[in-house]
Amino acid sequence: MTTVESSRPRRSGTAYRRRTLRDPVAVGCLVVLCLVVAVSRAAPLLGGVGVGVGRDVLSRLLYGGRTSPVGGTLAVLVAFVVGAPLGLVSGFYRGRLAGPEHRHDRAVAGPRA
């Protein structure tokens, strides 16, 4: 005997979301991230008077927090737009184009001994 719930297909992110929300470190990071975004968005309300003078450190941090997520999102977007086609082409030609990108990976990986 089958029930209606078991015959319904599960959404792909349901198990991942449930597992993530059970992890206290992940939940803590999510709370901190949401708090930073909320406080950064409220920078005009929370910021002090000395923004133009450059002396109010809290205001500088709040306004800086508004641009940091945008910069991070743009960096990830550019890396995806450049990296995904490069990886697809390299995988299609089965490594014949992989020489230059592998050398770049080794150069960026860390200092030479």
Coordinates of C-alpha atoms in Angstrom, one line a residue:
M1 CA 0.0 0.0 0.0
T2 CA 1.5 3.3 -1.0
T3 CA 0.7 6.7 0.4
V4 CA 0.3 9.9 -1.4
E5 CA 3.5 11.4 0.2
S6 CA 5.7 8.5 -0.9
S7 CA 4.5 8.5 -4.5
R8 CA 5.2 12.3 -4.9
P9 CA 8.7 13.0 -6.2
R10 CA 11.0 14.8 -3.8
R11 CA 12.4 18.1 -4.7
S12 CA 16.2 18.0 -5.2
G13 CA 17.2 20.6 -2.6
T14 CA 14.9 19.3 0.2
A15 CA 17.4 16.8 1.7
Y16 CA 20.3 19.3 1.4
R17 CA 18.3 22.1 3.0
R18 CA 17.2 19.8 5.9
R19 CA 20.8 18.6 6.5
T20 CA 22.1 22.1 6.4
L21 CA 19.6 23.5 8.8
R22 CA 20.4 20.7 11.3
D23 CA 24.1 21.8 11.4
P24 CA 24.6 24.4 14.1
V25 CA 27.7 25.9 12.4
A26 CA 25.9 26.4 9.1
V27 CA 22.9 28.0 10.9
G28 CA 25.3 30.3 12.9
C29 CA 27.0 31.4 9.7
L30 CA 23.6 32.0 8.0
V31 CA 22.5 34.1 10.9
V32 CA 25.7 36.2 10.9
L33 CA 25.5 36.6 7.1
C34 CA 21.8 37.8 7.3
L35 CA 22.7 40.1 10.2
V36 CA 25.6 41.7 8.2
V37 CA 23.4 42.2 5.2
A38 CA 20.5 43.7 7.2
V39 CA 22.8 46.1 9.1
S40 CA 24.6 47.0 5.9
R41 CA 21.3 47.8 4.1
A42 CA 20.3 50.0 7.1
A43 CA 23.6 52.0 6.9
P44 CA 21.9 55.3 6.1
L45 CA 19.8 54.9 9.3
L46 CA 22.5 53.7 11.6
G47 CA 25.5 55.6 10.2
G48 CA 26.9 58.6 12.0
V49 CA 27.5 62.2 10.9
G50 CA 31.2 62.0 10.0
V51 CA 30.9 60.0 6.8
G52 CA 32.1 62.8 4.6
V53 CA 35.0 63.6 6.9
G54 CA 36.1 60.0 7.1
R55 CA 36.5 59.9 10.9
D56 CA 33.5 57.7 11.8
V57 CA 34.7 54.1 11.7
L58 CA 31.3 52.6 12.2
S59 CA 29.8 54.5 9.3
R60 CA 32.8 53.5 7.1
L61 CA 32.3 49.8 8.0
L62 CA 28.5 50.0 7.4
Y63 CA 28.9 51.6 4.0
G64 CA 31.7 49.3 3.1
G65 CA 29.5 46.4 4.0
R66 CA 27.1 47.5 1.3
T67 CA 29.6 47.2 -1.5
S68 CA 31.4 44.0 -0.4
P69 CA 28.5 41.6 -1.2
V70 CA 28.1 43.2 -4.6
G71 CA 31.8 42.8 -5.3
G72 CA 31.8 39.2 -4.2
T73 CA 28.8 38.4 -6.3
L74 CA 30.3 40.0 -9.3
A75 CA 33.6 38.1 -8.8
V76 CA 31.8 34.8 -8.7
L77 CA 29.6 35.6 -11.7
V78 CA 32.7 36.6 -13.8
A79 CA 34.5 33.4 -12.7
F80 CA 31.5 31.3 -13.7
V81 CA 31.0 33.1 -17.0
V82 CA 34.7 32.6 -17.9
G83 CA 35.3 29.2 -16.2
A84 CA 32.3 27.3 -17.3
P85 CA 32.8 27.6 -21.1
L86 CA 36.5 27.0 -20.7
G87 CA 35.8 23.8 -18.7
L88 CA 33.2 22.6 -21.2
V89 CA 35.5 23.2 -24.2
S90 CA 38.4 21.5 -22.4
G91 CA 36.3 18.5 -21.4
F92 CA 34.9 18.2 -24.9
Y93 CA 38.4 18.0 -26.4
R94 CA 39.5 15.6 -23.6
G95 CA 42.4 17.5 -22.3
R96 CA 44.1 18.7 -25.4
L97 CA 43.4 22.3 -24.3
A98 CA 44.1 21.6 -20.6
G99 CA 47.8 22.5 -20.7
P100 CA 47.6 26.3 -20.2
E101 CA 44.9 26.2 -17.6
H102 CA 46.7 23.5 -15.6
R103 CA 49.9 25.6 -15.5
H104 CA 47.8 28.5 -14.3
D105 CA 46.4 26.4 -11.5
R106 CA 49.8 25.4 -10.3
A107 CA 51.1 29.0 -10.5
V108 CA 48.1 30.3 -8.4
A109 CA 48.1 27.4 -5.9
G110 CA 50.8 28.8 -3.7
P111 CA 54.4 29.8 -3.4
R112 CA 57.2 27.8 -5.0
A113 CA 59.4 25.9 -2.6

